[in-house]
Coordinates of C-alpha atoms in Angstrom, one line a residue:
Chain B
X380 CA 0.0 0.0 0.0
X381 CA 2.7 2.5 0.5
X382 CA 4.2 1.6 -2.3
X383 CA 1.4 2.4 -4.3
X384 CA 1.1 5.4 -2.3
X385 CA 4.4 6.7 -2.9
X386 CA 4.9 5.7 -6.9
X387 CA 1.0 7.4 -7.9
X388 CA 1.3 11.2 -8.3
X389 CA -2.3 11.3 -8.1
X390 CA -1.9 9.9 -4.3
X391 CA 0.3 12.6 -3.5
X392 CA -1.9 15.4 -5.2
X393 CA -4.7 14.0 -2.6
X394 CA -3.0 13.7 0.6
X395 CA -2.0 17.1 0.5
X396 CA -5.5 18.3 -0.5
X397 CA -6.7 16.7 1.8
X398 CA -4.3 17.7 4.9
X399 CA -5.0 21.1 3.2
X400 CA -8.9 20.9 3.2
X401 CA -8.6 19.3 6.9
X402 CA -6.5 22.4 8.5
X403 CA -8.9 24.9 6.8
X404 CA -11.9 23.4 8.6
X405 CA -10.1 23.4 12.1
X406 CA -8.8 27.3 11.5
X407 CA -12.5 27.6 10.9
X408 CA -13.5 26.1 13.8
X409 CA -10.5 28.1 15.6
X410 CA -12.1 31.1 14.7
X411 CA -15.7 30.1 15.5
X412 CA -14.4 29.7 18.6
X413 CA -13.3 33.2 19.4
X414 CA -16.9 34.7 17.4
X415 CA -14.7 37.4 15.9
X416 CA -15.5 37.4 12.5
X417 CA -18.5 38.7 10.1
X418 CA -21.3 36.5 8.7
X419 CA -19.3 37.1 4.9
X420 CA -16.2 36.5 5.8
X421 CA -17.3 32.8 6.8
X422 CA -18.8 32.2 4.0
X423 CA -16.1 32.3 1.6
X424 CA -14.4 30.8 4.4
X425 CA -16.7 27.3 4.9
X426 CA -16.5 27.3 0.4
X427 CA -13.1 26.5 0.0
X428 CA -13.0 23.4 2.1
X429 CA -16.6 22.1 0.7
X430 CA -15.1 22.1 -2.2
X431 CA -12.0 20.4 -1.4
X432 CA -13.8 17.8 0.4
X433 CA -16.4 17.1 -2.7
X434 CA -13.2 17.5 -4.9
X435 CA -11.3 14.2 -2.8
X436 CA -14.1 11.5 -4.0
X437 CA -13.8 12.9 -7.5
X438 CA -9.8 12.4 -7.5
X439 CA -10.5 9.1 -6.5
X440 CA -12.1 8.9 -9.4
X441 CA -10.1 10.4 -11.6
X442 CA -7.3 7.7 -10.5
X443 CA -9.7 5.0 -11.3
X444 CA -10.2 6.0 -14.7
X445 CA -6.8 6.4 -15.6
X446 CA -5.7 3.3 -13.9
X447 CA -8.2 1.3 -16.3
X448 CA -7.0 3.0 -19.1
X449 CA -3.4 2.2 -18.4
X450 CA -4.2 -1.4 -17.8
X451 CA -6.3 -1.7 -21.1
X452 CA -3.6 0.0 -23.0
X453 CA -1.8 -2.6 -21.4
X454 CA -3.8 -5.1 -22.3
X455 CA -3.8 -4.0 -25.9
X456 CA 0.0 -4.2 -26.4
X457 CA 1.5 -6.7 -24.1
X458 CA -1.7 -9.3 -23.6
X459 CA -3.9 -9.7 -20.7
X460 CA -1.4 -11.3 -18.6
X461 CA 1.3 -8.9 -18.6
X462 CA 2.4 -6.8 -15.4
X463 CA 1.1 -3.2 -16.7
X464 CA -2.9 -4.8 -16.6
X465 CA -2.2 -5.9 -13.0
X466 CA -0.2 -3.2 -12.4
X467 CA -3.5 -0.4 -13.7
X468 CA -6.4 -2.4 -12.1
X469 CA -4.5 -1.8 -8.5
X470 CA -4.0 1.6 -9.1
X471 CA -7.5 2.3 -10.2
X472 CA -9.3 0.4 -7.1
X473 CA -6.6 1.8 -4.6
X474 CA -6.9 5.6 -5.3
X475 CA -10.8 5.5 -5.2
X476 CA -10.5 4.1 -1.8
X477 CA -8.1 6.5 -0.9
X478 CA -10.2 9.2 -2.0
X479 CA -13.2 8.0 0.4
X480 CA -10.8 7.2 3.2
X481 CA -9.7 10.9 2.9
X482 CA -13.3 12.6 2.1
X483 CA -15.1 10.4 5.3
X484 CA -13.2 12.8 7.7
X485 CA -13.2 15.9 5.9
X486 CA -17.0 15.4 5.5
X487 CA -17.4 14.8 9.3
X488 CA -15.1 17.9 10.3
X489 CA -17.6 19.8 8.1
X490 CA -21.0 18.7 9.7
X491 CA -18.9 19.4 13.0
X492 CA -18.1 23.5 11.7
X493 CA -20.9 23.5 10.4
X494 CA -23.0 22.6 13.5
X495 CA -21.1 25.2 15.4
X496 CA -21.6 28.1 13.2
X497 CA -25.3 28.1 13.1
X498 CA -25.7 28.7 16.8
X499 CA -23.0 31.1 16.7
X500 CA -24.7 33.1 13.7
X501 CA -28.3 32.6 15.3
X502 CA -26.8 34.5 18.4
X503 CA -24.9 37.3 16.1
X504 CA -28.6 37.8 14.5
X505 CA -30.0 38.5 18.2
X506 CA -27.2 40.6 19.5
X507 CA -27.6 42.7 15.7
Chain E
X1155 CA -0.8 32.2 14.5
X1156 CA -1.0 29.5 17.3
X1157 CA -4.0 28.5 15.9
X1158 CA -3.0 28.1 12.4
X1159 CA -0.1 25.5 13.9
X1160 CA -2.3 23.8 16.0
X1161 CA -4.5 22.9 13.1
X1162 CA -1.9 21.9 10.7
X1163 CA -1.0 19.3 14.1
X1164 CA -4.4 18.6 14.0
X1165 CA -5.1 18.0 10.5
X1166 CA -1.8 16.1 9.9
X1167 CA -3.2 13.4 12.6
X1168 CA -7.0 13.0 10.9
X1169 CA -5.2 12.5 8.1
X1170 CA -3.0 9.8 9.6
X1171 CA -5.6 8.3 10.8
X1172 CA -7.4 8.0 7.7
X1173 CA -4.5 6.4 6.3
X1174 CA -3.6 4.6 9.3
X1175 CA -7.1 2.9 9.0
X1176 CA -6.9 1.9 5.4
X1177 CA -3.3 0.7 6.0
X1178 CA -4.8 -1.3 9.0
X1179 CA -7.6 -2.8 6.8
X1180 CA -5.0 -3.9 4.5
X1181 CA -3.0 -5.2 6.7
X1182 CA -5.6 -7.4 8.2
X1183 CA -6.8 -8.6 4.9
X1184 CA -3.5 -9.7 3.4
X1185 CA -2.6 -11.9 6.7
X1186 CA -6.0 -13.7 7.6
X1187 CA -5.2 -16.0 5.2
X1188 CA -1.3 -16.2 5.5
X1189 CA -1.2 -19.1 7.6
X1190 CA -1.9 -22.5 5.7
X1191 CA -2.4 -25.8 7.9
X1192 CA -1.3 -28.8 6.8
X1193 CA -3.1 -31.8 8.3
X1194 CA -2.2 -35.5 8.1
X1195 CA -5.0 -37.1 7.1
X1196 CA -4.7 -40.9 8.2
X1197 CA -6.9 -42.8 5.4
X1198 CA -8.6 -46.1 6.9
X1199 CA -8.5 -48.9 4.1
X1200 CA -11.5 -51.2 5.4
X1201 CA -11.9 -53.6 3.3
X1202 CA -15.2 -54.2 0.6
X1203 CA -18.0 -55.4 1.6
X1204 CA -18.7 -59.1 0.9
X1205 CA -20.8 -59.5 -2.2
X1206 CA -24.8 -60.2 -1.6
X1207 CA -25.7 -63.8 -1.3
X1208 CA -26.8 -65.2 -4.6
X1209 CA -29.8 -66.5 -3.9
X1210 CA -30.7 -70.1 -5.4
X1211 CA -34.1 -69.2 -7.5
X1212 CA -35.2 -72.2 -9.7
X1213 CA -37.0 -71.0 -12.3
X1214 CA -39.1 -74.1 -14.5
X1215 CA -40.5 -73.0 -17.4
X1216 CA -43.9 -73.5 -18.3
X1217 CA -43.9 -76.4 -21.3
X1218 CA -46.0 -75.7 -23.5
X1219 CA -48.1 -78.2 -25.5
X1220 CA -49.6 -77.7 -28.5
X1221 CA -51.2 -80.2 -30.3
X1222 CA -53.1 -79.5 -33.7
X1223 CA -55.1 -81.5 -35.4
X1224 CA -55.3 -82.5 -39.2
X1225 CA -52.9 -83.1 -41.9
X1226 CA -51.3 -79.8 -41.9
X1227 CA -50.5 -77.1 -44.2
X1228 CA -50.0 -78.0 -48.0
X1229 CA -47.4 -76.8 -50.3
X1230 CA -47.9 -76.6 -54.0
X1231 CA -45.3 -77.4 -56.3
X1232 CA -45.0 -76.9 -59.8
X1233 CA -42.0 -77.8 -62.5
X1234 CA -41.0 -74.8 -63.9
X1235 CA -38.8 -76.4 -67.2
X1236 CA -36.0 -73.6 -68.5
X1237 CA -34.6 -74.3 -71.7
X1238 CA -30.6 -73.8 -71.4
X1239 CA -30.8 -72.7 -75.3
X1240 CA -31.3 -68.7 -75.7
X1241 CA -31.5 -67.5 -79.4
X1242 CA -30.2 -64.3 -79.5
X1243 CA -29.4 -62.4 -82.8
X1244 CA -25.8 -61.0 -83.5
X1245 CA -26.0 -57.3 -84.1
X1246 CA -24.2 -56.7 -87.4
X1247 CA -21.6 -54.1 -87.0
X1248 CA -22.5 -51.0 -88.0
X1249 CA -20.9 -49.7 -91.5
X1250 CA -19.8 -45.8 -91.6
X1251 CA -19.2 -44.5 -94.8
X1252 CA -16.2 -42.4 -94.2
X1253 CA -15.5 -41.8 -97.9
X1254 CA -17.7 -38.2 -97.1
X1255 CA -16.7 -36.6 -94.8
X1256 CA -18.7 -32.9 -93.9
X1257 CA -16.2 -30.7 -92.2
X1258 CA -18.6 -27.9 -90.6
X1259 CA -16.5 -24.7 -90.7
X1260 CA -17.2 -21.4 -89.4
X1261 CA -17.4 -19.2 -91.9
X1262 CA -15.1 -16.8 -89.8
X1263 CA -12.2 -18.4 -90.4
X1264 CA -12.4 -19.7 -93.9
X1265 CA -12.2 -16.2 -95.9
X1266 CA -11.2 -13.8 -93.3
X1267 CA -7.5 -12.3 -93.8
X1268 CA -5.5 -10.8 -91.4
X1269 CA -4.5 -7.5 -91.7
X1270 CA -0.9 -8.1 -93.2
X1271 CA -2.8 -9.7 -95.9
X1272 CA -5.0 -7.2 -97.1
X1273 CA -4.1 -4.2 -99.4
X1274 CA -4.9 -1.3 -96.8
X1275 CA -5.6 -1.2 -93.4
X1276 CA -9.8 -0.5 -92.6
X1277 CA -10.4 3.0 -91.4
X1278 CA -12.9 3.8 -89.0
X1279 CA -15.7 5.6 -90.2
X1280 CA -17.5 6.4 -87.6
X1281 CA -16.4 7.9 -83.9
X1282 CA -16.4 5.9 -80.9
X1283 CA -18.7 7.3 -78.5
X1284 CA -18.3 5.4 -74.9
X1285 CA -20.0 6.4 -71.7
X1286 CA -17.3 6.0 -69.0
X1287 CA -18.7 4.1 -65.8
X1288 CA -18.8 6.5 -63.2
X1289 CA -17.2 3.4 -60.6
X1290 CA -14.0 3.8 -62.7
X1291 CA -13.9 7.2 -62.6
X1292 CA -14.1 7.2 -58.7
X1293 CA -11.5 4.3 -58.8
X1294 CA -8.9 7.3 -60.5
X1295 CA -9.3 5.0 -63.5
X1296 CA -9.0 7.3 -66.6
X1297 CA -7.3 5.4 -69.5
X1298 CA -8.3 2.0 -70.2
X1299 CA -6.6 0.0 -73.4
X1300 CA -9.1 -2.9 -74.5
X1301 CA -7.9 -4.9 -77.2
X1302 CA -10.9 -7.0 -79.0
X1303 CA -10.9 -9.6 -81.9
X1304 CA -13.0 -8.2 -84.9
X1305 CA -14.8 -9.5 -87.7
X1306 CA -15.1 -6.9 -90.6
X1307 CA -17.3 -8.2 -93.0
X1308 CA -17.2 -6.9 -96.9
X1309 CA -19.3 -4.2 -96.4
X1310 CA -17.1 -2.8 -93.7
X1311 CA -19.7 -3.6 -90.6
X1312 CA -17.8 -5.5 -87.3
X1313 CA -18.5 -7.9 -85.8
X1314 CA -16.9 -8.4 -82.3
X1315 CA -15.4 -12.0 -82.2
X1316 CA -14.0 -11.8 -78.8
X1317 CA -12.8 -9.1 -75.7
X1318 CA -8.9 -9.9 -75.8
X1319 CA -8.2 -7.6 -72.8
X1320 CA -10.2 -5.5 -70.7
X1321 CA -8.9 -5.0 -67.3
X1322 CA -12.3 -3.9 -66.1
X1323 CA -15.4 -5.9 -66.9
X1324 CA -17.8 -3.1 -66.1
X1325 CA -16.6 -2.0 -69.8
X1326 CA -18.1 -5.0 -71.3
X1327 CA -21.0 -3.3 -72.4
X1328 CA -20.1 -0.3 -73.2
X1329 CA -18.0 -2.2 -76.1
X1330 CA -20.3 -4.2 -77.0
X1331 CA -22.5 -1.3 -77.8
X1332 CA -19.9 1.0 -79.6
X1333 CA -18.5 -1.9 -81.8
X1334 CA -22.1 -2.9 -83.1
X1335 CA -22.1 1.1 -83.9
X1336 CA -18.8 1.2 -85.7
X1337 CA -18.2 1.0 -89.4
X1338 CA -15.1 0.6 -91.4
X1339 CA -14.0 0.9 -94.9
X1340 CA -14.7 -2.5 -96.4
X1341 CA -11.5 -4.4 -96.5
X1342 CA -10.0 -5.6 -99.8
X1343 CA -7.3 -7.9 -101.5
X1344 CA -6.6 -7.4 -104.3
X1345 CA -9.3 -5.3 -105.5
X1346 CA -11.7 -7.4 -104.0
X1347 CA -13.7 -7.0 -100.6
X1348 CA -13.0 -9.5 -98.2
X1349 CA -13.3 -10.3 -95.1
X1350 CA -10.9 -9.4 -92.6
X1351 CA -10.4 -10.7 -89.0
X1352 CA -7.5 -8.6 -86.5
X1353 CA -7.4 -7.4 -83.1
X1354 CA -8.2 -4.2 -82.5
X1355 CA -6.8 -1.8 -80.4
X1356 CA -9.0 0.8 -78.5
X1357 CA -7.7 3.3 -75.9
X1358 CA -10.9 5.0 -74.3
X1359 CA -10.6 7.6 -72.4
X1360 CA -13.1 9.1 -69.1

């Protein structure tokens, strides 16, 4: 597995996005926290980590396809049997689960910021 | 900026814990089934089981008696007589009277002359008009050399004999047509119309 992990850009690409899309939630959180912010601000805030999270699955994806394709390329030059088919079909059922694995969390971490802002804003309405 | 540090920390570990649980699941799945178990099996040879006891049936048959009265069935005869002498006629042979013989000739052959022989070559009178197939045109086919076998009879009309070459059939036709249209200057040997016989060369063109 960490083979894999290691030798597929794609893999890489995601990890990062996803340790990206994880610490924006928690600075949003952070920030919740302390109520000093406006109602705007938050909302471009909460967007970029939506999207990052929604993105995850779809780099999964993307992985899957590619993998196929580099195992039926595979299998149209060197036969069915040869090392590249093999070699595709892993890559293409390993990335989509890493893409779940990494959106399950983020998708959590989002209900949880997103749980705790609506309170937060309910109260900023009363005080306004 | 305390916070921003504490939620890289913080992010880093969810996300080794995502990974840590995939690597985990892995992990479990590739060793449940490292472990194979080899057990002796100890076969028992027992031996067959004796064969049933044949049991002693006696089986009598029913005799049957049939007794018929009278004196039976009766079988004609008759004497056929064959006579071992056949009278059978010998067929004469046959007597062919091959003092006449008929040769059947073609009357292409007999008094055409080829075109070395005559005193001119025939000219064509009349132009050669061929439609061009429009399949050879698409093929990029725009020369075509046909060579036929002509009759020319003494009043100069033709009468196609044979196609000698024609590289593409769909032309049959068209030849047929334009050579049944075509006249030529009656041949002649010697001051005489004849008949003449020669391949001619067409080149047609799309």
């Amino acid at each position: 597995m960490i083979s894999q992990l290691i030798e597929t850009p794609l893999c890489w690409v995601m990890v990062v996005t996803a340790w990206f899309t994880y610490q924006s939630i928690f600075i949003s959180l952070g920030k919740q926290r302390r109520d000093s912010m406006d109602t705007q601000d938050s909302a471009s805030n909460e967007m970029i980590p939506n999207v990052l999270v929604g993105a995850l699955p779809l780099m999964g994806l993307l992985g899957t396809i590619s993998g196929l394709q580099l195992s039926f390329t595979g299998m149209m030059s060197q036969g069915i049997d040869s090392q590249l088919v093999t070699k595709g079909i892993a890559d293409a059922l390993f990335t989509t689960q890493l893409g779940l694995v990494l959106a399950i969390p983020g998708w959590l971490l989002m209900a949880l910021a997103n749980r705790k802002r609506s309170p937060s804003l309910l109260q900023n309405r009363q005080g306004a | 900026m305390v916070t921003r540090t504490s939620s890289f920390l913080l992010s880093g570990l969810v996300l080794a814990f995502a990974l840590g649980t995939m690597w985990l699941g892995q992990l479990l799945a590739e060793s449940s089934d490292t472990t194979v178990i080899v057990r002796n099996v100890d076969m028992l040879v027992t031996t067959p089981p004796p064969p049933p006891p044949v049991s002693q049936s006696s089986q009598t048959d029913p005799t049957l008696d049939i007794q018929v009265k009278g004196a039976g069935a009766q079988l004609m005869v008759s004497e056929i007589v064959v006579s071992p002498t056949l009278d059978i006629d010998i067929p004469t042979m046959p007597e062919i009277d091959t003092t006449f013989l008929q040769w059947s000739l073609s009357d292409i052959d007999t008094s055409a002359f080829a075109l070395n022989e005559l005193d001119s070559t025939p000219i064509l009178l009349t132009p050669i008009k061929v439609h061009f197939p429009k399949r050879l045109k698409k093929q990029g086919v725009s020369k075509v050399l046909v060579k036929l076998d002509v009759l020319i009879d003494e009043q100069g009309n033709v009468e196609l004999v044979d196609i000698v070459e024609n590289p593409h059939h769909e032309l049959n036709k068209e030849i047929v047509r334009f050579v049944k249209n075509s006249r030529f200057t009656s041949p002649s040997k010697e001051d005489a119309a004849v008949k003449a016989r020669f391949i001619w060369p067409v080149l047609i063109e799309a």
